[in-house]
Coordinates of C-alpha atoms in Angstrom, one line a residue:
M1 CA 91.1 43.8 6.0
T2 CA 90.7 47.2 7.8
L3 CA 87.7 46.7 10.2
G4 CA 86.5 43.4 11.8
I5 CA 84.2 42.2 14.4
A6 CA 85.0 40.2 17.5
L7 CA 82.5 37.2 17.9
A8 CA 81.1 35.4 21.0
A9 CA 77.8 33.6 21.3
T10 CA 75.8 33.5 24.5
N11 CA 73.1 31.1 25.6
A12 CA 73.8 28.9 22.4
D13 CA 72.7 25.3 22.0
N14 CA 75.7 24.6 19.9
Y15 CA 78.3 27.1 20.1
V16 CA 79.9 26.5 16.8
D17 CA 76.6 26.7 15.0
A18 CA 75.8 29.8 16.9
V19 CA 79.0 31.5 15.8
V20 CA 78.9 30.6 12.1
A21 CA 75.4 32.0 12.1
Q22 CA 76.9 35.4 13.6
A23 CA 79.6 35.2 11.0
R24 CA 77.3 35.0 8.1
S25 CA 75.2 38.1 9.5
V26 CA 78.4 40.0 9.9
Q27 CA 79.7 39.4 6.2
E28 CA 76.1 40.2 5.1
F29 CA 76.5 43.6 6.5
G30 CA 79.8 44.1 4.8
V31 CA 82.4 43.4 7.3
G32 CA 85.3 41.3 6.1
A33 CA 86.8 39.8 9.1
V34 CA 85.8 38.3 12.4
W35 CA 88.1 37.3 15.4
F36 CA 87.7 34.9 18.5
G37 CA 89.3 35.0 21.7
Q38 CA 90.8 32.0 23.2
R39 CA 89.0 30.9 26.4
M40 CA 89.0 27.9 28.5
D41 CA 86.1 26.1 26.5
Y42 CA 86.5 26.1 22.7
D43 CA 89.7 26.1 20.7
S44 CA 89.9 29.3 18.7
P45 CA 92.1 28.0 15.6
T46 CA 89.6 25.3 15.1
L47 CA 86.6 27.6 15.5
A48 CA 88.3 30.2 13.2
A49 CA 89.1 27.3 10.6
I50 CA 85.5 26.1 10.7
V51 CA 83.9 29.8 10.3
G52 CA 86.6 30.6 7.5
R53 CA 85.7 27.2 5.6
E54 CA 81.9 27.6 5.9
I55 CA 82.1 31.2 4.8
P56 CA 84.3 31.8 1.9
G57 CA 85.9 35.2 1.5
L58 CA 85.8 36.1 5.1
Q59 CA 88.9 36.8 7.0
V60 CA 89.4 35.2 10.5
G61 CA 91.8 35.4 13.4
T62 CA 92.4 34.6 17.1
S63 CA 93.0 37.1 19.7
A64 CA 94.7 35.7 21.4
I65 CA 96.4 32.4 22.4
P66 CA 98.5 32.6 25.3
V67 CA 102.0 31.0 24.9
V68 CA 102.0 30.1 28.6
G69 CA 101.1 26.5 29.0
R70 CA 101.4 25.9 25.1
H71 CA 104.3 24.6 22.8
P72 CA 104.9 26.3 19.5
L73 CA 104.8 23.0 17.6
I74 CA 101.1 22.5 18.5
V75 CA 100.2 26.0 17.8
S76 CA 101.9 26.0 14.4
A77 CA 100.0 22.9 13.5
Q78 CA 96.7 24.5 14.4
A79 CA 97.6 27.7 12.8
Q80 CA 98.6 26.0 9.6
T81 CA 95.7 23.7 9.6
A82 CA 93.3 26.7 9.8
Q83 CA 95.3 28.5 7.1
A84 CA 95.0 25.8 4.6
A85 CA 91.3 25.2 5.6
T86 CA 90.5 28.9 4.7
H87 CA 92.9 29.0 1.9
G88 CA 95.1 31.5 3.4
R89 CA 92.5 33.6 5.4
Y90 CA 93.7 32.8 8.8
H91 CA 95.6 35.2 11.4
L92 CA 97.1 34.0 14.3
G93 CA 97.1 36.0 17.5
L94 CA 99.2 35.3 20.5
A95 CA 99.4 36.5 24.0
V96 CA 102.2 36.4 26.7
G97 CA 99.4 35.1 29.2
S98 CA 98.9 35.7 33.0
T99 CA 99.1 34.0 36.3
L100 CA 95.5 32.9 36.0
V101 CA 96.1 31.1 32.7
A102 CA 99.4 29.4 34.1
D103 CA 97.5 28.2 37.1
A104 CA 95.0 26.3 35.1
F105 CA 97.9 24.4 33.1
G106 CA 99.7 23.9 36.6
T107 CA 102.8 25.6 35.5
Q108 CA 104.7 29.1 36.4
F109 CA 104.2 32.4 34.9
D110 CA 107.9 33.3 35.0
R111 CA 110.0 35.1 32.6
P112 CA 107.2 35.9 30.3
I113 CA 109.1 38.2 27.9
A114 CA 111.9 35.6 27.6
R115 CA 109.2 33.0 26.9
L116 CA 107.6 35.1 24.4
R117 CA 111.0 35.8 22.4
E118 CA 111.6 32.0 22.5
F119 CA 108.1 31.1 21.2
L120 CA 108.1 33.5 18.6
T121 CA 111.6 32.4 17.3
V122 CA 110.5 28.9 17.1
I123 CA 107.1 29.5 15.5
G124 CA 109.0 31.9 13.0
Q125 CA 111.3 28.9 12.0
L126 CA 108.2 26.7 11.7
L127 CA 106.2 28.9 9.4
D128 CA 109.3 30.0 7.4
T129 CA 110.9 26.5 6.8
G130 CA 108.7 23.8 8.0
T131 CA 110.9 22.5 10.6
A132 CA 112.9 24.1 13.6
E133 CA 116.0 23.4 15.5
F134 CA 115.9 25.4 18.9
H135 CA 117.3 24.8 22.2
G136 CA 116.6 27.7 24.6
E137 CA 116.2 28.5 28.0
L138 CA 112.5 27.8 28.3
L139 CA 111.7 26.0 25.2
T140 CA 113.0 23.1 23.0
A141 CA 111.7 22.3 19.5
A142 CA 113.4 19.8 17.3
P143 CA 110.8 17.9 15.3
P144 CA 112.1 14.7 13.8
L145 CA 109.4 15.0 11.1
P146 CA 108.4 18.0 8.7
T147 CA 106.1 20.4 10.0
A148 CA 104.6 22.4 6.8
V149 CA 100.9 21.9 6.1
P150 CA 100.3 21.5 2.4
G151 CA 98.0 24.4 1.4
A152 CA 98.9 26.5 4.3
Q153 CA 99.8 29.5 2.1
P154 CA 100.4 32.5 2.3
R155 CA 102.5 32.3 5.3
T156 CA 100.4 32.6 8.2
P157 CA 100.7 36.2 9.9
V158 CA 101.6 36.4 13.6
L159 CA 100.3 39.1 15.7
V160 CA 100.8 39.5 19.3
A161 CA 98.6 41.1 22.2
A162 CA 101.6 43.2 23.0
M163 CA 101.2 46.7 24.9
G164 CA 104.0 46.9 27.2
P165 CA 107.7 48.4 26.0
Q166 CA 109.4 45.0 26.4
A167 CA 106.6 42.9 24.8
L168 CA 106.3 45.6 21.9
R169 CA 110.1 45.4 21.3
V170 CA 110.1 41.7 21.1
T171 CA 107.0 41.5 18.8
G172 CA 108.2 44.1 16.5
E173 CA 111.6 42.2 16.0
L174 CA 109.7 38.8 15.5
A175 CA 106.2 39.0 14.4
D176 CA 104.1 40.8 12.1
G177 CA 102.3 43.3 14.4
I178 CA 100.3 43.6 17.5
L179 CA 96.7 43.3 18.8
P180 CA 96.2 46.0 21.4
Y181 CA 92.9 46.1 23.7
L182 CA 91.7 48.8 25.8
A183 CA 94.6 50.8 24.6
G184 CA 93.0 54.2 23.7
P185 CA 94.0 56.7 20.7
K186 CA 96.4 58.6 22.9
T187 CA 98.3 55.8 24.4
L188 CA 98.6 54.1 20.7
S189 CA 100.0 57.2 19.2
E190 CA 102.2 58.4 22.0
N191 CA 103.3 55.1 23.5
I192 CA 102.4 51.9 21.8
V193 CA 103.0 52.7 18.1
P194 CA 106.3 54.4 18.2
T195 CA 107.9 51.8 20.5
L196 CA 106.6 49.0 17.9
T197 CA 107.8 50.9 14.9
R198 CA 111.1 51.7 16.3
A199 CA 111.6 47.8 16.6
S200 CA 110.1 46.9 13.4
A201 CA 112.1 46.3 10.2
T202 CA 109.1 46.6 8.1
T203 CA 105.7 48.6 8.6
P204 CA 103.9 46.6 11.5
R205 CA 100.4 45.8 11.6
V206 CA 98.4 47.7 14.5
V207 CA 94.9 45.8 15.0
A208 CA 93.1 47.9 17.7
F209 CA 90.4 45.9 19.5
V210 CA 88.0 48.3 20.9
P211 CA 84.5 47.9 22.8
A212 CA 81.8 49.4 20.8
V213 CA 78.0 49.5 20.7
V214 CA 75.5 51.8 18.7
T215 CA 72.8 52.3 20.9
A216 CA 70.3 54.9 22.1
D217 CA 70.5 53.5 25.6
V218 CA 73.8 55.0 26.4
E219 CA 73.4 55.3 30.2
G220 CA 72.3 51.5 30.4
T221 CA 74.8 50.3 28.2
R222 CA 77.6 52.3 30.1
T223 CA 76.5 50.7 33.3
H224 CA 76.5 47.3 31.7
A225 CA 79.9 48.1 30.1
V226 CA 81.4 48.9 33.7
D227 CA 80.4 45.6 35.1
R228 CA 81.6 43.7 32.0
L229 CA 84.9 45.4 31.5
S230 CA 85.8 45.7 35.1
F231 CA 87.9 42.3 35.1
Y232 CA 90.4 43.9 33.2
E233 CA 91.1 46.6 35.8
R234 CA 92.7 44.0 37.8
V235 CA 95.1 42.9 35.2
P236 CA 98.5 44.9 35.1
S237 CA 98.7 45.2 31.6
Y238 CA 95.3 46.7 31.0
R239 CA 95.7 48.7 34.0
R240 CA 98.7 50.4 32.8
V241 CA 97.1 51.4 29.4
I242 CA 93.7 52.7 30.9
D243 CA 95.7 54.7 33.2
L244 CA 98.1 55.9 30.2
E245 CA 94.9 57.1 28.6
G246 CA 93.8 59.0 31.4
A247 CA 90.8 56.8 32.1
S248 CA 89.8 55.3 35.3
R249 CA 87.6 52.5 34.4
A250 CA 87.9 50.0 31.5
A251 CA 84.5 51.1 30.4
D252 CA 85.6 54.5 29.7
L253 CA 87.4 53.3 26.7
A254 CA 84.2 51.8 25.3
L255 CA 82.6 53.5 22.3
I256 CA 78.8 53.9 23.0
G257 CA 76.4 56.2 21.4
D258 CA 74.7 56.8 18.1
E259 CA 76.2 55.9 14.5
E260 CA 78.0 59.3 14.4
T261 CA 79.6 59.3 17.9
V262 CA 81.0 55.5 17.4
A263 CA 82.3 56.2 14.0
A264 CA 84.2 59.1 15.1
G265 CA 85.8 57.1 17.9
I266 CA 86.6 54.4 15.5
R267 CA 88.4 56.9 13.2
R268 CA 90.2 58.4 16.1
Y269 CA 92.2 55.2 16.4
Y270 CA 92.9 55.0 12.7
E271 CA 94.3 58.6 13.2
A272 CA 96.4 57.2 16.2
G273 CA 98.2 54.7 14.0
A274 CA 95.9 51.5 14.0
T275 CA 96.1 49.9 10.5
E276 CA 92.8 47.9 11.5
V277 CA 90.3 48.2 14.1
V278 CA 88.1 45.2 15.6
L279 CA 85.0 45.9 17.4
T280 CA 84.6 44.0 20.7
S281 CA 81.7 43.7 23.0
T282 CA 78.9 44.6 20.5
D283 CA 76.5 42.7 22.6
L284 CA 76.5 45.0 25.5
A285 CA 73.1 46.3 24.7
S286 CA 70.2 44.9 22.8
P287 CA 70.3 42.3 20.0
A288 CA 68.9 45.1 17.7
D289 CA 71.7 47.5 19.0
E290 CA 74.4 44.8 18.0
L291 CA 73.0 44.5 14.4
R292 CA 73.2 48.5 14.2
T293 CA 76.7 48.4 15.5
W294 CA 77.6 45.6 12.6
A295 CA 75.8 47.7 10.1
L296 CA 77.9 50.6 11.0
A297 CA 81.1 48.7 10.7
G298 CA 80.2 47.4 7.5
Q299 CA 79.4 51.0 6.2
L300 CA 82.7 52.3 7.7
A301 CA 84.6 49.3 6.1
A302 CA 83.2 50.2 2.5
E303 CA 84.2 53.7 3.1
R304 CA 87.8 52.7 3.8
T305 CA 87.8 50.5 1.1
T306 CA 86.6 53.1 -1.6
A307 CA 89.2 55.7 -0.2
A308 CA 92.1 53.3 -0.6
T309 CA 91.1 52.7 -4.1
V310 CA 90.8 56.1 -5.1

């Protein structure tokens, strides 16, 4: 897949039904992948499994499940179940997490890079061998029964929402790629992609998540984006990449404008080293503008597919 849409339903009577309907619409526009964040309400691997099962051919992914407060045995079981349910179309996204997440679980957000390394090591063993034998400083995994799910093939890809140097090095060594968000083209090409590539034995996936909406109401949508995305400005990892890009607000990273403007912005991410782009916050403007955004995504996906086969 080369281009996807991150989905989230608002004001839904039934969240799962609403997201399935959204995903059908996205596929009808020619987009081949949808992604789901992990929040405090729904379970993202379950949601991805349902959507992928309901809509054959659609790639589904989670971006991203925090490792703090979770155990790799549980996440591996969720991921493999989703992979079997979708017949190999599931992509597991993980994140280091934050103090906010740790507080919700009543645990400590300490030694995040060490925890990420141990988590990726264990989940790699589970996915590769169907078991694990790991006794680390922060995690232990020694299942007494097999952990492989029949039908969970090919091996579930593991990606990490890594953007800092240490997380990128661990991810390059132990995972299949990254899921950067609010990291602009300059930051990708000059900081993130080189660090990741040096740590990777193979060519890593770089799945860039980019706020984007096609609209004629540029000023109003930008104002809405400032409000919607301001939360990320208070999170150190996002604040860092916003600053590296030379931006002052998270909303400065949003692609807002007509089809030509948004398409040009998306292409800059590919030129910066992104292997895939996922459009997020496509609901910043009107429902009609969201459909315009999905239509553009489908058009660009088709263009890239055609270019790849020539």
